[in-house]
Amino acid sequence: MLKNLTESIALTADTSATRPLRLGMIVPSSNTCLEPQTYRILGDRDDVTVHSTRIPVTRIALDADSDQQFDVSGMQAAAELLATADVDVIAWNGTSGSWLGAEHDRKIAACITEVTGIPATTSTLAYLEAFDRFELQRIGLLTPYTPDVNLQIASSYASCGVQVTGSRHFDLSDNESFARVQPRDLLEGSRQLLAMDPDALIFLCTNLYGAPAVEQLEAESGRPVLDSVAVTLWHALMLAGGAPLDARWGRLLSS
């Protein structure tokens, strides 16, 4: 028979030791792409970890019910949960600001920082930072969305000084379905858009597997290709003071 333990010994640990950077991500609930793709992009890096919480998002359309999914109050509640993990930056990892307008996402980021004290960004703000930093004024746009959403995105970008030279879409609105589009399905439309001589091609949607197609398309065209998951990760790392991404995920994002 085992003897009862009569002594409990406290162990010690250096909890002040340097830890990896922690990136907090607010994820659309039906998104099945961005988390695994983010891990693949980071590969074996041990200088950063990623921590997620979800908000309800199931459908992308231009109506009040869809817009309500991206209310600032919901983002605030999600950010407050992430803040308890002592993350170094918080990103709304969704592209809704591309059709709701950049100001909508600036309000999200400002609210998050105000209530948590943590730097914040969004996928849309990350793209706008990339457009400005790399002087990209003319872009090809590929999304899984419906054509009216693409038109609204083009209008929103135009107000920020960015021209959409051409767009392609898969005419989908159910958010879960976006991740079912295969990277190979993006190639034909991407080549058509790159033939229009944009400054860059962008895959707009964090539930679309665009990142695996980036390296091939950049090699073929000689032009930058940007994926939403990679761009959001790049900007979050920048805000947190981390190293950039490997060039295979977008040559612009490696510097």
Coordinates of C-alpha atoms in Angstrom, one line a residue:
M1 CA 0.0 0.0 0.0
L2 CA 1.3 3.5 -0.9
K3 CA 2.1 5.7 2.0
N4 CA 0.2 9.0 2.3
L5 CA 2.3 12.0 1.1
T6 CA 3.1 14.1 4.2
E7 CA 5.3 16.7 2.6
S8 CA 4.6 19.2 -0.2
I9 CA 7.6 21.0 -1.7
A10 CA 7.3 24.2 -3.6
L11 CA 9.2 24.5 -6.8
T12 CA 10.6 27.7 -8.2
A13 CA 10.6 29.1 -11.7
D14 CA 12.0 32.3 -13.2
T15 CA 8.7 33.8 -14.4
S16 CA 10.6 37.0 -15.4
A17 CA 12.5 35.2 -18.1
T18 CA 12.2 36.4 -21.7
R19 CA 9.2 34.9 -23.4
P20 CA 8.2 34.7 -27.1
L21 CA 6.1 37.5 -28.6
R22 CA 2.4 36.8 -28.2
L23 CA 0.1 37.7 -31.0
G24 CA -3.6 37.9 -30.2
M25 CA -6.1 37.2 -33.0
I26 CA -9.8 37.8 -33.1
V27 CA -11.1 35.1 -35.5
P28 CA -14.4 34.9 -37.4
S29 CA -16.2 31.9 -35.8
S30 CA -16.7 29.9 -39.1
N31 CA -13.1 30.6 -40.4
T32 CA -11.1 27.3 -40.7
C33 CA -8.2 28.7 -42.7
L34 CA -6.4 31.5 -40.8
E35 CA -5.2 29.6 -37.8
P36 CA -3.7 26.6 -39.5
Q37 CA -2.3 28.9 -42.3
T38 CA -0.8 31.2 -39.7
Y39 CA 1.0 28.3 -38.1
R40 CA 2.3 27.1 -41.5
I41 CA 3.6 30.5 -42.3
L42 CA 5.5 30.8 -39.0
G43 CA 6.9 27.3 -39.4
D44 CA 9.4 26.4 -36.8
R45 CA 9.9 29.9 -35.4
D46 CA 10.1 29.9 -31.6
D47 CA 10.2 33.7 -31.2
V48 CA 6.4 34.1 -31.5
T49 CA 3.2 32.4 -30.4
V50 CA -0.4 33.0 -31.6
H51 CA -3.5 33.1 -29.4
S52 CA -7.1 33.3 -30.7
T53 CA -10.6 34.0 -29.6
R54 CA -13.7 33.9 -31.9
I55 CA -16.6 36.2 -32.6
P56 CA -19.8 35.0 -34.5
V57 CA -19.4 35.4 -38.2
T58 CA -21.1 33.1 -40.7
R59 CA -22.1 35.2 -43.8
I60 CA -20.7 37.9 -45.9
A61 CA -23.1 40.3 -47.7
L62 CA -24.0 43.9 -47.9
D63 CA -26.9 44.1 -45.5
A64 CA -27.5 45.1 -41.9
D65 CA -27.5 41.5 -40.5
S66 CA -24.1 40.9 -42.0
D67 CA -22.7 44.2 -40.9
Q68 CA -23.9 43.6 -37.3
Q69 CA -21.4 40.7 -37.0
F70 CA -18.6 43.3 -37.1
D71 CA -19.9 45.6 -34.4
V72 CA -17.2 47.3 -32.3
S73 CA -18.7 46.1 -29.0
G74 CA -18.2 42.5 -30.0
M75 CA -14.6 43.2 -30.9
Q76 CA -14.0 44.9 -27.6
A77 CA -15.3 41.9 -25.6
A78 CA -13.1 39.5 -27.6
A79 CA -10.1 41.8 -27.1
E80 CA -10.6 41.9 -23.4
L81 CA -10.4 38.1 -23.3
L82 CA -7.2 38.1 -25.3
A83 CA -5.7 40.8 -23.0
T84 CA -5.8 38.3 -20.1
A85 CA -3.2 36.2 -22.0
D86 CA -0.8 39.2 -21.8
V87 CA -0.5 39.4 -25.6
D88 CA 1.7 42.0 -27.2
V89 CA -0.7 43.0 -30.0
I90 CA -4.3 42.3 -30.9
A91 CA -5.5 41.9 -34.5
W92 CA -9.1 41.6 -35.8
N93 CA -8.2 39.0 -38.4
G94 CA -11.0 39.7 -40.8
T95 CA -11.4 41.8 -43.9
S96 CA -14.8 43.4 -43.2
G97 CA -13.3 46.9 -43.1
S98 CA -12.5 46.5 -46.8
W99 CA -16.2 47.0 -47.6
L100 CA -17.4 48.7 -44.4
G101 CA -14.7 51.3 -44.8
A102 CA -11.3 51.9 -43.3
E103 CA -12.7 54.3 -40.6
H104 CA -14.8 51.4 -39.2
D105 CA -11.6 49.4 -38.6
R106 CA -9.8 52.4 -37.2
K107 CA -12.5 52.7 -34.6
I108 CA -12.1 49.0 -33.8
A109 CA -8.3 49.3 -33.3
A110 CA -8.7 52.5 -31.3
C111 CA -11.3 50.9 -29.0
I112 CA -9.2 47.8 -28.5
T113 CA -6.2 49.9 -27.5
E114 CA -8.2 52.1 -25.3
V115 CA -9.7 49.3 -23.2
T116 CA -6.7 47.0 -23.1
G117 CA -3.6 49.3 -23.5
I118 CA -2.4 46.9 -26.2
P119 CA -1.5 47.9 -29.8
A120 CA -4.1 46.8 -32.3
T121 CA -4.7 46.3 -36.0
T122 CA -7.0 44.6 -38.5
S123 CA -6.6 42.9 -41.8
T124 CA -7.8 46.0 -43.6
L125 CA -5.5 48.3 -41.7
A126 CA -2.6 45.8 -42.4
Y127 CA -3.4 46.0 -46.2
L128 CA -3.5 49.8 -46.1
E129 CA -0.1 49.9 -44.3
A130 CA 1.3 47.6 -47.0
F131 CA -0.1 49.7 -49.8
D132 CA 1.4 52.8 -48.3
R133 CA 4.8 51.3 -47.3
F134 CA 5.4 49.6 -50.6
E135 CA 3.8 52.3 -52.8
L136 CA 1.1 50.1 -54.2
Q137 CA -1.6 52.2 -55.9
R138 CA -3.0 49.8 -58.5
I139 CA -4.1 46.3 -57.4
G140 CA -5.8 43.2 -58.8
L141 CA -8.4 41.9 -56.4
L142 CA -9.4 38.3 -56.0
T143 CA -12.0 37.2 -53.4
P144 CA -14.5 34.4 -52.7
Y145 CA -17.3 37.0 -52.3
T146 CA -20.3 38.0 -54.4
P147 CA -19.8 40.7 -57.1
D148 CA -21.6 43.4 -55.2
V149 CA -19.1 43.0 -52.3
N150 CA -16.2 43.3 -54.7
L151 CA -17.6 46.5 -56.1
Q152 CA -18.0 47.9 -52.6
I153 CA -14.4 47.0 -51.8
A154 CA -13.2 48.7 -55.0
S155 CA -15.1 51.9 -53.9
S156 CA -13.8 51.7 -50.4
Y157 CA -10.2 51.3 -51.6
A158 CA -10.6 54.2 -54.1
S159 CA -11.4 56.5 -51.2
C160 CA -8.0 55.5 -49.8
G161 CA -6.2 56.3 -53.1
V162 CA -5.9 52.7 -54.2
Q163 CA -7.3 51.7 -57.6
V164 CA -8.6 48.2 -58.3
T165 CA -7.5 47.4 -61.9
G166 CA -9.6 44.3 -62.1
S167 CA -11.3 41.8 -59.9
R168 CA -12.4 38.2 -59.8
H169 CA -14.7 36.4 -57.3
F170 CA -16.2 33.0 -56.6
D171 CA -19.7 34.3 -55.9
L172 CA -19.9 32.8 -52.4
S173 CA -21.5 34.3 -49.2
D174 CA -21.4 31.4 -46.7
N175 CA -18.2 32.1 -44.8
E176 CA -17.4 28.5 -44.0
S177 CA -17.4 27.7 -47.7
F178 CA -14.6 30.1 -48.5
A179 CA -12.0 27.7 -47.1
R180 CA -13.2 25.0 -49.5
V181 CA -11.7 26.9 -52.4
Q182 CA -8.4 25.2 -53.3
P183 CA -5.2 27.2 -54.0
R184 CA -5.1 25.7 -57.5
D185 CA -8.5 27.2 -58.2
L186 CA -7.0 30.7 -57.7
L187 CA -4.4 30.4 -60.4
E188 CA -6.4 31.1 -63.6
G189 CA -8.1 34.2 -62.2
S190 CA -4.8 35.4 -60.6
R191 CA -3.0 35.2 -63.9
Q192 CA -5.8 37.1 -65.6
L193 CA -5.5 39.9 -63.0
L194 CA -1.7 40.0 -63.2
A195 CA -1.9 40.4 -67.0
M196 CA -3.7 43.7 -66.3
D197 CA -0.3 45.1 -65.0
P198 CA -1.3 46.0 -61.4
D199 CA 1.3 47.0 -58.8
A200 CA 0.3 43.9 -56.9
L201 CA -2.3 41.2 -56.7
I202 CA -4.2 40.6 -53.4
F203 CA -6.2 37.7 -52.1
L204 CA -8.8 39.4 -49.9
C205 CA -10.3 37.1 -47.3
T206 CA -8.7 35.5 -44.2
N207 CA -10.7 32.3 -44.9
L208 CA -9.2 31.8 -48.4
Y209 CA -6.1 29.7 -48.9
G210 CA -4.3 32.2 -51.0
A211 CA -0.9 32.0 -49.2
P212 CA 0.1 28.6 -50.8
A213 CA -0.3 30.2 -54.3
V214 CA 1.8 33.3 -53.6
E215 CA 5.3 31.9 -54.3
Q216 CA 4.4 30.4 -57.7
L217 CA 2.5 33.5 -58.9
E218 CA 5.3 35.8 -57.9
A219 CA 7.8 33.7 -59.7
E220 CA 5.7 33.6 -62.8
S221 CA 4.8 37.2 -62.9
G222 CA 7.6 39.1 -61.2
R223 CA 4.9 41.1 -59.4
P224 CA 4.1 41.1 -55.6
V225 CA 1.2 38.9 -54.4
L226 CA -0.3 39.5 -51.0
D227 CA -2.5 37.2 -49.0
S228 CA -4.7 38.4 -46.2
V229 CA -3.6 35.9 -43.6
A230 CA 0.1 36.7 -44.3
V231 CA -0.4 40.5 -44.4
T232 CA -2.3 40.5 -41.1
L233 CA 0.5 38.4 -39.5
W234 CA 3.2 40.6 -41.0
H235 CA 1.6 43.8 -39.5
A236 CA 1.0 42.2 -36.1
L237 CA 4.6 41.1 -36.0
M238 CA 5.7 44.7 -37.0
L239 CA 3.6 46.2 -34.2
A240 CA 5.0 43.7 -31.7
G241 CA 8.6 44.3 -32.8
G242 CA 9.0 40.9 -34.3
A243 CA 11.0 39.7 -37.3
P244 CA 9.3 39.7 -40.8
L245 CA 8.1 36.7 -42.7
D246 CA 9.9 34.3 -45.0
A247 CA 9.9 35.5 -48.6
R248 CA 8.0 32.5 -49.8
W249 CA 4.8 34.0 -48.3
G250 CA 5.3 37.3 -50.2
R251 CA 8.5 38.9 -51.1
L252 CA 7.4 42.3 -49.8
L253 CA 6.6 40.9 -46.4
S254 CA 10.2 39.6 -45.8
S255 CA 11.7 43.0 -45.1

